[in-house]
Coordinates of C-alpha atoms in Angstrom, one line a residue:
X1 CA -24.8 -27.1 1.3
X2 CA -27.8 -26.3 3.6
X3 CA -29.3 -28.0 6.6
X4 CA -32.3 -27.6 8.5
X5 CA -30.6 -27.6 11.6
X6 CA -30.4 -23.9 11.6
X7 CA -28.8 -21.3 9.6
X8 CA -25.4 -21.3 8.3
X9 CA -23.2 -19.9 5.6
X10 CA -23.6 -20.3 1.6
X11 CA -20.5 -22.8 0.6
X12 CA -21.6 -23.6 -2.5
X13 CA -21.6 -27.4 -3.8
X14 CA -18.8 -29.1 -1.7
X15 CA -19.6 -32.2 -0.8
X16 CA -17.1 -35.3 0.0
X17 CA -19.1 -38.4 1.0
X18 CA -18.1 -39.7 4.2
X19 CA -18.9 -43.0 5.7
X20 CA -21.3 -41.4 9.1
X21 CA -24.2 -42.6 10.6
X22 CA -25.5 -39.2 11.1
X23 CA -26.5 -37.3 8.4
X24 CA -26.1 -33.7 10.2
X25 CA -22.1 -35.0 10.9
X26 CA -21.8 -35.4 6.9
X27 CA -22.8 -31.8 6.8
X28 CA -20.6 -30.4 9.3
X29 CA -17.6 -32.7 7.9
X30 CA -18.6 -30.7 4.5
X31 CA -18.4 -27.5 5.8
X32 CA -14.9 -27.9 7.5
X33 CA -13.9 -29.0 4.3
X34 CA -14.6 -25.2 2.7
X35 CA -13.3 -23.5 5.2
X36 CA -10.0 -25.1 5.3
X37 CA -9.7 -25.0 1.4
X38 CA -11.0 -21.4 2.6
X39 CA -7.9 -20.9 4.6
X40 CA -10.6 -19.8 7.5
X41 CA -8.5 -22.7 9.8
X42 CA -10.5 -22.3 12.9
X43 CA -14.1 -22.3 11.5
X44 CA -12.9 -25.0 9.8
X45 CA -12.2 -26.7 13.4
X46 CA -15.1 -25.5 14.9
X47 CA -16.8 -27.7 12.0
X48 CA -15.0 -30.8 12.3
X49 CA -15.7 -30.3 16.3
X50 CA -19.4 -30.0 15.6
X51 CA -18.8 -33.7 13.4
X52 CA -17.3 -35.3 16.6
X53 CA -20.0 -34.4 18.6
X54 CA -22.7 -35.9 16.3
X55 CA -19.8 -39.2 15.5
X56 CA -16.9 -39.2 17.8
X57 CA -16.0 -41.9 15.8
X58 CA -15.5 -40.2 12.7
X59 CA -11.5 -40.5 11.8
X60 CA -11.3 -38.0 9.4
X61 CA -13.2 -35.4 10.8
X62 CA -10.4 -36.1 13.8
X63 CA -7.5 -35.4 10.7
X64 CA -10.0 -32.5 10.0
X65 CA -8.6 -30.8 12.6
X66 CA -5.1 -31.6 13.1
X67 CA -4.7 -30.5 9.1
X68 CA -6.6 -27.1 10.2
X69 CA -4.4 -26.7 13.1
X70 CA -1.3 -27.0 11.9
X71 CA 1.0 -24.9 9.4
X72 CA -0.7 -23.5 6.0
X73 CA 0.4 -21.1 2.9
X74 CA -0.2 -17.9 5.1
X75 CA 0.7 -19.3 8.2
X76 CA 4.2 -21.0 8.2
X77 CA 5.9 -22.9 11.5
X78 CA 8.1 -19.8 12.0
X79 CA 5.1 -17.5 12.4
X80 CA 3.7 -19.3 15.3
X81 CA 4.0 -17.7 18.3
X82 CA 5.1 -20.1 21.1
X83 CA 1.8 -20.6 23.1
X84 CA 0.4 -20.8 19.6
X85 CA 3.0 -23.1 18.7
X86 CA 2.8 -25.7 21.7
X87 CA -1.0 -25.8 21.6
X88 CA -1.2 -26.5 17.9
X89 CA 1.0 -29.1 17.7
X90 CA 0.0 -30.7 20.9
X91 CA -3.8 -30.5 19.4
X92 CA -3.0 -32.3 16.0
X93 CA -0.8 -35.2 17.6
X94 CA -4.0 -36.1 19.8
X95 CA -6.6 -35.9 17.4
X96 CA -4.3 -38.0 15.1
X97 CA -3.8 -40.7 18.2
X98 CA -7.4 -40.8 18.4
X99 CA -8.0 -40.8 14.4
X100 CA -5.7 -43.7 14.3
X101 CA -8.4 -46.0 16.0
X102 CA -11.2 -44.3 15.0
X103 CA -13.8 -45.3 11.7
X104 CA -11.7 -44.4 8.6
X105 CA -11.7 -45.5 4.8
X106 CA -8.8 -46.7 2.7
X107 CA -8.3 -43.2 1.2
X108 CA -9.1 -41.6 4.7
X109 CA -6.5 -43.8 6.5
X110 CA -4.1 -42.9 4.0
X111 CA -4.6 -39.2 4.9
X112 CA -4.0 -39.8 8.5
X113 CA -0.8 -41.9 8.4
X114 CA 0.3 -38.8 5.5
X115 CA -0.1 -35.8 8.3
X116 CA 1.4 -38.0 11.2
X117 CA 4.8 -37.2 9.5
X118 CA 4.1 -33.2 9.5
X119 CA 3.6 -33.5 12.8
X120 CA 6.9 -36.6 14.4
X121 CA 8.1 -33.8 17.2
X122 CA 5.5 -33.2 20.7
X123 CA 8.3 -30.5 21.2
X124 CA 7.9 -27.2 19.6
X125 CA 11.3 -25.8 20.3
X126 CA 12.7 -28.8 17.8
X127 CA 12.2 -26.7 15.0
X128 CA 15.1 -28.6 12.8
X129 CA 12.3 -32.1 13.6
X130 CA 9.3 -29.8 12.9
X131 CA 11.1 -28.3 9.5
X132 CA 12.0 -32.2 8.3
X133 CA 8.2 -33.2 8.6
X134 CA 7.4 -30.4 6.8
X135 CA 9.3 -32.1 4.0
X136 CA 8.3 -35.6 5.0
X137 CA 4.8 -34.5 4.9
X138 CA 4.7 -33.5 1.0
X139 CA 6.5 -36.7 0.2
X140 CA 4.0 -38.6 1.6
X141 CA 0.9 -36.5 0.4
X142 CA 2.9 -37.4 -2.8
X143 CA 2.7 -41.0 -2.8
X144 CA -1.1 -41.1 -1.9
X145 CA -1.9 -38.7 -4.7
X146 CA -0.4 -41.4 -7.4
X147 CA -1.8 -44.1 -5.2
X148 CA -5.4 -42.3 -5.8
X149 CA -5.3 -40.7 -9.0
X150 CA -8.9 -40.3 -9.2
X151 CA -9.7 -38.3 -5.9
X152 CA -10.1 -34.8 -6.1
X153 CA -9.6 -33.4 -2.7
X154 CA -6.6 -35.9 -2.6
X155 CA -5.3 -33.9 -5.4
X156 CA -6.0 -30.8 -3.6
X157 CA -4.1 -31.9 -0.9
X158 CA -1.1 -33.2 -2.1
X159 CA -0.8 -30.1 -4.0
X160 CA -1.1 -27.7 -1.0
X161 CA 1.4 -30.0 0.5
X162 CA 4.0 -29.4 -1.9
X163 CA 3.5 -25.9 -2.2
X164 CA 4.1 -25.3 1.8
X165 CA 7.8 -26.9 1.0
X166 CA 8.4 -22.9 0.3
X167 CA 5.3 -21.1 0.6
X168 CA 5.5 -17.6 -0.8
X169 CA 8.9 -18.8 -3.0
X170 CA 8.0 -21.1 -5.3
X171 CA 9.2 -19.5 -8.8
X172 CA 12.5 -17.9 -9.0
X173 CA 10.9 -14.4 -10.2
X174 CA 14.2 -13.5 -12.1
X175 CA 14.6 -16.5 -14.5
X176 CA 10.9 -17.8 -14.4
X177 CA 12.4 -21.2 -13.0
X178 CA 11.1 -22.4 -9.9
X179 CA 12.9 -21.5 -7.0
X180 CA 15.6 -23.8 -4.8
X181 CA 13.6 -26.2 -3.4
X182 CA 10.5 -25.6 -4.7
X183 CA 8.1 -28.3 -5.7
X184 CA 5.9 -26.2 -7.4
X185 CA 6.0 -27.7 -10.8
X186 CA 4.5 -31.4 -9.3
X187 CA 1.9 -29.6 -7.8
X188 CA 1.1 -27.6 -10.9
X189 CA 1.1 -30.9 -12.5
X190 CA -1.3 -32.6 -10.4
X191 CA -3.5 -29.3 -10.0
X192 CA -3.5 -29.1 -14.1
X193 CA -4.5 -32.7 -14.6
X194 CA -7.2 -31.9 -11.7
X195 CA -8.4 -29.1 -13.9
X196 CA -9.0 -31.0 -16.8
X197 CA -12.1 -33.4 -15.1
X198 CA -15.6 -31.0 -14.3
X199 CA -14.9 -32.2 -10.5
X200 CA -11.6 -30.5 -10.3
X201 CA -13.0 -27.1 -12.1
X202 CA -15.7 -27.0 -9.7
X203 CA -13.3 -27.4 -6.8
X204 CA -12.8 -24.7 -4.1
X205 CA -9.0 -26.3 -2.9
X206 CA -8.1 -26.6 -6.7
X207 CA -9.1 -23.6 -8.1
X208 CA -7.3 -22.1 -4.8
X209 CA -4.1 -23.1 -4.8
X210 CA -3.7 -22.5 -8.8
X211 CA -4.1 -19.2 -8.1
X212 CA -1.0 -19.2 -5.6
X213 CA 1.0 -21.7 -7.6
X214 CA 0.9 -19.4 -10.7
X215 CA 1.0 -15.8 -9.4
X216 CA 4.4 -15.8 -9.0
X217 CA 5.0 -16.9 -12.5
X218 CA 6.8 -15.4 -15.5
X219 CA 2.9 -16.2 -16.7
X220 CA 0.1 -15.7 -13.9
X221 CA -2.4 -14.7 -16.7
X222 CA -2.3 -18.6 -17.8
X223 CA -4.5 -18.9 -13.9
X224 CA -7.6 -16.5 -15.6
X225 CA -9.6 -19.4 -17.0
X226 CA -9.1 -20.7 -12.7
X227 CA -9.6 -17.3 -11.1
X228 CA -12.6 -16.8 -13.1
X229 CA -14.4 -20.4 -12.0
X230 CA -13.7 -19.6 -8.4
X231 CA -15.4 -16.7 -8.9
X232 CA -18.7 -16.7 -7.1
X233 CA -18.0 -20.7 -6.0
X234 CA -18.4 -20.2 -2.4
X235 CA -20.4 -17.1 -1.8
X236 CA -20.0 -16.8 1.7
X237 CA -16.0 -17.3 2.0
X238 CA -14.4 -14.1 1.8
X239 CA -10.9 -15.4 0.9
X240 CA -11.9 -17.5 -1.8
X241 CA -13.8 -14.7 -3.2
X242 CA -10.8 -12.3 -3.1
X243 CA -8.6 -14.7 -4.2
X244 CA -8.8 -14.3 -8.2
X245 CA -7.8 -10.6 -7.9
X246 CA -4.0 -12.2 -7.5
X247 CA -4.4 -13.3 -11.3
X248 CA -6.7 -9.7 -12.2
X249 CA -4.2 -7.1 -10.7
X250 CA -1.4 -9.1 -12.2
X251 CA -2.8 -8.6 -15.7
X252 CA -4.0 -5.1 -15.2
X253 CA -7.5 -6.0 -14.7
X254 CA -8.0 -3.5 -11.6
X255 CA -11.7 -3.3 -12.1
X256 CA -12.2 -6.9 -11.8
X257 CA -10.0 -7.0 -8.7
X258 CA -12.1 -4.2 -6.7
X259 CA -15.0 -6.0 -7.6
X260 CA -13.6 -9.6 -6.1
X261 CA -12.6 -7.9 -3.1
X262 CA -15.8 -6.4 -2.6
X263 CA -17.6 -9.1 -2.8
X264 CA -15.0 -10.7 -0.2
X265 CA -15.8 -7.7 2.2
X266 CA -19.3 -8.3 2.1
X267 CA -19.0 -12.2 2.8
X268 CA -16.8 -10.9 5.4
X269 CA -19.5 -8.8 7.1
X270 CA -21.2 -11.4 7.4
X271 CA -18.7 -13.6 9.2
X272 CA -17.9 -11.0 11.8
X273 CA -21.6 -10.7 12.6
X274 CA -21.7 -14.1 13.4
X275 CA -18.9 -14.7 14.7
X276 CA -16.9 -11.2 16.1
X277 CA -14.0 -9.3 15.2
X278 CA -11.6 -11.4 17.6
X279 CA -10.4 -14.4 15.5
X280 CA -7.5 -14.9 13.2
X281 CA -9.7 -14.2 10.5
X282 CA -9.0 -10.5 10.9
X283 CA -6.2 -11.0 9.1
X284 CA -8.1 -12.2 5.8
X285 CA -10.4 -9.2 6.4
X286 CA -7.6 -6.9 6.1
X287 CA -6.3 -8.6 3.4
X288 CA -9.8 -8.2 1.5
X289 CA -9.8 -4.2 2.5
X290 CA -6.2 -3.5 1.7
X291 CA -6.6 -5.1 -2.0
X292 CA -9.5 -2.9 -2.6
X293 CA -7.3 0.3 -1.5
X294 CA -4.0 -1.4 -3.8
X295 CA -6.3 -2.0 -6.8
X296 CA -8.7 1.4 -6.5
X297 CA -5.6 3.3 -5.8
X298 CA -4.1 1.6 -9.6
X299 CA -7.4 2.7 -11.4
X300 CA -7.7 6.0 -9.7
X301 CA -10.5 5.5 -7.9
X302 CA -10.1 8.2 -5.2
X303 CA -13.1 7.4 -3.2
X304 CA -13.4 3.7 -3.2
X305 CA -10.0 3.5 -1.9
X306 CA -10.3 6.1 0.7
X307 CA -13.6 4.3 1.5
X308 CA -11.7 0.9 1.8
X309 CA -9.2 2.6 4.2
X310 CA -11.1 4.1 6.7
X311 CA -13.1 0.8 6.7
X312 CA -10.1 -1.4 7.7
X313 CA -8.6 1.2 10.0
X314 CA -12.0 1.1 11.7
X315 CA -11.5 -2.4 12.2
X316 CA -7.9 -2.4 13.8
X317 CA -8.7 -1.6 17.1
X318 CA -6.7 -1.7 20.2
X319 CA -8.8 -4.5 22.2
X320 CA -7.6 -6.5 18.9
X321 CA -4.1 -5.4 18.4
X322 CA -3.5 -6.4 21.9
X323 CA -4.1 -10.0 21.9
X324 CA -1.2 -11.7 22.4
X325 CA -1.1 -15.1 20.9
X326 CA -1.4 -14.6 18.4
X327 CA 0.6 -11.2 18.2
X328 CA -2.1 -9.4 16.0
X329 CA -0.4 -6.3 16.3
X330 CA 2.6 -8.1 14.5
X331 CA 0.3 -8.9 12.3
X332 CA -2.4 -6.2 11.6
X333 CA -1.1 -3.0 12.9
X334 CA 0.9 -2.1 9.5
X335 CA -2.7 -2.2 7.8
X336 CA -3.8 0.9 9.6
X337 CA -2.4 4.1 8.0
X338 CA -3.4 3.1 4.2
X339 CA -5.0 6.2 4.2
X340 CA -1.7 8.0 4.1
X341 CA -0.5 6.1 0.9
X342 CA -4.0 7.2 -0.6
X343 CA -3.7 10.7 0.6
X344 CA 0.0 10.5 -1.0
X345 CA -1.4 9.0 -4.7
X346 CA -3.8 11.5 -4.9
X347 CA -2.2 14.5 -3.9
X348 CA -4.5 15.3 -1.0
X349 CA -1.4 17.2 1.0
X350 CA -3.8 19.6 3.9
X351 CA -5.4 16.2 4.3
X352 CA -2.0 14.7 5.0
X353 CA -0.7 17.7 7.2
X354 CA -3.5 17.5 9.2
X355 CA -3.2 13.9 10.0
X356 CA -3.0 12.9 13.8
X357 CA -0.6 10.6 14.8
X358 CA -2.3 7.5 16.9
X359 CA -2.4 7.9 21.6
X360 CA -0.4 4.9 21.2
X361 CA 3.1 5.9 19.3
X362 CA 4.2 2.3 20.6
X363 CA 1.4 0.4 19.8
X364 CA 0.7 1.9 16.3
X365 CA 4.3 2.1 15.3
X366 CA 4.2 1.4 11.6
X367 CA 1.2 3.7 11.8
X368 CA 3.9 6.5 13.2
X369 CA 6.2 6.4 11.1
X370 CA 3.6 6.3 7.5
X371 CA 2.4 9.3 8.8
X372 CA 5.6 10.9 9.6
X373 CA 5.9 9.8 5.9
X374 CA 3.0 11.3 4.3
X375 CA 3.5 14.6 6.1
X376 CA 6.7 15.3 4.5
X377 CA 6.0 14.5 1.4
X378 CA 3.1 17.0 1.8
X379 CA 5.3 19.5 3.1
X380 CA 8.1 19.5 0.4
X381 CA 5.3 19.0 -2.3
X382 CA 3.8 22.4 -0.6
X383 CA 7.4 23.9 -0.6
X384 CA 7.4 23.8 3.2
X385 CA 11.5 22.6 3.5
X386 CA 11.4 22.9 7.1
X387 CA 8.3 21.3 8.4
X388 CA 9.8 18.5 5.6
X389 CA 12.8 18.1 7.4
X390 CA 11.2 18.0 10.9
X391 CA 8.7 15.5 9.3
X392 CA 12.1 13.4 8.8
X393 CA 13.4 13.9 11.7
X394 CA 10.4 12.3 13.0
X395 CA 10.3 9.1 10.3
X396 CA 13.7 8.2 11.5
X397 CA 13.0 8.3 15.3
X398 CA 9.7 6.3 14.8
X399 CA 11.4 3.8 12.6
X400 CA 13.9 3.0 15.1
X401 CA 11.3 2.2 17.4
X402 CA 9.6 -0.5 14.4
X403 CA 10.5 -4.0 15.8
X404 CA 11.4 -6.4 13.5
X405 CA 8.6 -8.6 14.1
X406 CA 6.5 -6.4 12.8
X407 CA 4.7 -7.5 9.4
X408 CA 2.6 -6.3 6.2
X409 CA 1.8 -10.0 5.0
X410 CA 5.4 -11.2 3.5
X411 CA 7.4 -7.9 4.0
X412 CA 8.7 -6.4 7.4
X413 CA 7.4 -3.3 8.2
X414 CA 11.0 -1.7 8.4
X415 CA 12.2 -2.8 4.9
X416 CA 8.7 -1.5 3.6
X417 CA 9.4 2.1 5.5
X418 CA 13.1 1.8 4.2
X419 CA 11.4 2.7 0.7
X420 CA 9.6 5.4 2.5
X421 CA 13.2 6.8 4.0
X422 CA 14.5 6.9 0.7
X423 CA 11.4 8.1 -0.9
X424 CA 11.1 11.2 1.4
X425 CA 14.7 11.9 0.9
X426 CA 13.9 12.1 -2.6
X427 CA 11.3 14.3 -2.7
X428 CA 12.9 17.1 -0.1
X429 CA 16.4 17.4 -1.8
X430 CA 13.6 17.3 -5.3
X431 CA 12.7 20.8 -3.7
X432 CA 16.1 22.1 -2.4
X433 CA 17.0 22.1 -6.3
X434 CA 19.3 19.5 -5.7
X435 CA 18.4 17.4 -8.9
X436 CA 21.0 14.6 -9.3
X437 CA 21.6 14.0 -5.4
X438 CA 17.1 13.6 -5.3
X439 CA 17.0 11.5 -8.4
X440 CA 19.6 9.3 -6.4
X441 CA 17.6 9.4 -3.5
X442 CA 14.4 8.1 -6.1
X443 CA 16.7 5.5 -7.3
X444 CA 17.7 3.7 -4.0
X445 CA 13.8 3.6 -3.7
X446 CA 13.5 1.8 -6.9
X447 CA 16.1 -0.7 -5.8
X448 CA 14.8 -1.0 -2.4
X449 CA 11.1 -1.3 -3.9
X450 CA 12.4 -3.8 -6.6
X451 CA 13.8 -6.0 -4.1
X452 CA 10.9 -6.6 -1.9
X453 CA 9.6 -10.3 -1.3
X454 CA 7.2 -10.8 -3.3
X455 CA 3.8 -10.6 -1.9
X456 CA 0.3 -9.3 -3.3
X457 CA -1.1 -6.7 -3.0
X458 CA 2.8 -5.3 -3.5
X459 CA 4.5 -4.4 0.3
X460 CA 4.8 -0.4 -0.8
X461 CA 1.8 0.6 -2.5
X462 CA 2.6 3.3 -4.9
X463 CA 5.2 2.4 -7.6
X464 CA 8.1 4.2 -6.9
X465 CA 8.2 5.0 -10.7
X466 CA 5.4 7.0 -10.8
X467 CA 7.0 9.7 -8.4
X468 CA 11.0 9.3 -10.6
X469 CA 8.8 9.5 -14.2
X470 CA 7.3 12.7 -13.1
X471 CA 10.0 14.7 -11.8
X472 CA 12.3 13.7 -15.1
X473 CA 9.8 14.5 -16.8
X474 CA 9.3 18.0 -15.0
X475 CA 13.5 17.8 -15.8
X476 CA 12.9 17.4 -19.3
X477 CA 14.8 14.1 -18.9
X478 CA 12.5 12.7 -21.3
X479 CA 14.1 9.2 -22.3
X480 CA 14.9 8.2 -18.7
X481 CA 11.5 8.8 -17.5
X482 CA 9.8 7.0 -20.9
X483 CA 12.3 3.3 -20.3
X484 CA 10.6 4.0 -16.4
X485 CA 7.0 4.1 -17.5
X486 CA 8.0 0.9 -20.0
X487 CA 9.5 -0.8 -17.1
X488 CA 6.5 -0.6 -14.9
X489 CA 3.5 -1.3 -18.1
X490 CA 5.8 -4.2 -18.7
X491 CA 6.2 -3.5 -22.2
X492 CA 9.8 -4.7 -22.0
X493 CA 11.6 -7.0 -19.8
X494 CA 13.7 -4.7 -17.1
X495 CA 11.6 -6.0 -14.7
X496 CA 10.7 -9.0 -13.2
X497 CA 6.7 -9.7 -14.0
X498 CA 5.8 -9.3 -10.4
X499 CA 7.2 -6.0 -10.3
X500 CA 4.9 -4.9 -13.3
X501 CA 2.3 -3.0 -13.3
X502 CA 0.6 -3.3 -16.9
X503 CA -2.5 -1.0 -18.0
X504 CA -2.4 1.8 -15.1
X505 CA -3.4 4.9 -15.6
X506 CA -0.7 7.2 -13.7
X507 CA 2.3 5.3 -16.3
X508 CA -0.1 5.7 -19.4
X509 CA 0.1 9.1 -19.1
X510 CA 3.4 9.6 -18.2
X511 CA 4.7 7.6 -21.2
X512 CA 2.2 8.8 -23.3
X513 CA 3.5 11.9 -22.8
X514 CA 6.7 10.6 -23.3
X515 CA 6.0 9.3 -26.8
X516 CA 4.8 13.0 -27.7
X517 CA 7.8 14.3 -26.9
X518 CA 9.8 12.4 -28.1
X519 CA 8.0 11.9 -31.8
X520 CA 6.8 8.4 -31.6
X521 CA 3.9 9.6 -32.9
X522 CA 2.5 5.9 -34.1
X523 CA 3.5 4.6 -30.7
X524 CA 1.8 7.3 -28.8
X525 CA -1.6 6.7 -30.6
X526 CA -1.4 3.3 -29.3
X527 CA -1.0 4.2 -26.0
X528 CA -3.5 6.9 -25.6
X529 CA -6.5 4.9 -26.8
X530 CA -5.3 2.4 -23.7
X531 CA -5.0 5.8 -21.8
X532 CA -8.2 7.3 -23.0
X533 CA -9.7 3.5 -21.8
X534 CA -8.2 3.2 -18.4
X535 CA -9.0 7.6 -17.5
X536 CA -12.6 6.7 -18.0
X537 CA -13.0 4.9 -14.5
X538 CA -11.1 7.6 -12.8
X539 CA -12.9 10.0 -10.6
X540 CA -9.9 12.3 -10.4
X541 CA -8.3 14.3 -13.1
X542 CA -5.0 12.6 -14.1
X543 CA -2.4 15.1 -14.8
X544 CA 0.7 13.4 -14.1
X545 CA 2.1 9.4 -13.0
X546 CA 3.1 11.2 -9.3
X547 CA 1.2 14.5 -7.7
X548 CA 4.3 15.1 -6.5
X549 CA 4.9 16.7 -10.1
X550 CA 4.7 20.6 -9.4
X551 CA 1.4 21.8 -11.3
X552 CA 0.0 17.9 -11.9
X553 CA -2.8 19.2 -8.8
X554 CA -4.0 22.3 -8.9
X555 CA -6.5 21.9 -5.8
X556 CA -7.6 19.3 -3.6
X557 CA -11.0 20.2 -5.1
X558 CA -9.8 18.3 -8.4
X559 CA -8.9 15.7 -7.0
X560 CA -11.8 14.0 -5.7
X561 CA -14.0 15.7 -8.0

């Protein structure tokens, strides 16, 4: 998608023909559609505005603005702050009103009319009407899709409307059935039909949405072919470069997940160079680096994880977090302390203890609490129990100051850090020699971890069973440890699919040791082959599923050989 007008991003080959006497308006409309499918809604609005500047009667461009400023899969109405909600609602209704008298084809008019029901009121406080509009829009788009079965954009937009009825709650992960009220089966049918066509297999919106439709399901691997089609399809759309990793990580392909997100980060850097960092897309840039950290931790790649964590925290400046509408601190501050989780993962105890607290603990409240957790674990691991208790008290105080509005994507900071509290309690009790009490705390942490609402990456960065299994093994409770590792690896049906971590090197190590100690030699041979492959890519020795196991880390030099 190139033009001689001015340099722009490489957005691939997407095209939807519109009726405009201005060729450049067509170019900008196509760009707006790609950005909308890529969830960069601010840039989509910018492109649609450029199209309208060239062709003010292009009704579908006004539809595009209304679509882009409204709710989406990652930003439901409830996530809009009051100023953002009022402004967006007013803009959408105004653009749709003007689109009603502008030039449009039959299918474009159907899209405009359907979208209008999404914004049934001009009162931003009428939440009941807005919720009703959400469902009505899904109904309207399902009808448009039925009336225009060969239109791939209509299929993508209809599926989007249906998925948004219960965004991020598409499936009951315990049963594998659709969640209450979910219309995911309708959406996947529409998307599946589209994917039988060449146009559908090359469509960024269809592919993107199909990954979301499958990731929470009992069989995320069904989306691997679509994930592969999306890789590199839109080179400069960071979020689309990233999206295959949602499936990769669930299928245990942590290397592919790292590679996908590194491609996304490179695209994000190009976007920041042109547009600057003070925009809502900063959330998506944070998400891509977050995913690098998460995937690299599973693969035992300490340097990759630390570099990504440092790049991410460097982006989240006080200037960015101080933006009040949208409230960037609530959206982004919880990403800042990811380095703490990396240091815990790799047993970098002295670095954890030396980690400084932020100068503004109120703004960086999640960060402050997470640092106290990490320092507490480090002191406990080193047998420094007085200092560990002091950090435990500081964690409790910091936790009390975290507002309910502070999130890490789908989970509140408070829900995530409740796991930290239980984990630290378990580590301290264990070092005191109170083993039953310690394991009770760790089981509490496991229960809290398992109960988190679905998110990818998961809300808690290191599976709680890794510490539990390591310490069980240290106490000779091998059968219990084996059960913990088998569940984490997804070798039985103990856990819902989204809580499993297939093929991760840490649980493979623990499970392999359990099988050897239990005399289950044939199974140990099979798992040992998998462990050898997983361990080949690590940049640290993997001596246990968690560095908290005594003797698992011999020195901090060994942690990053």
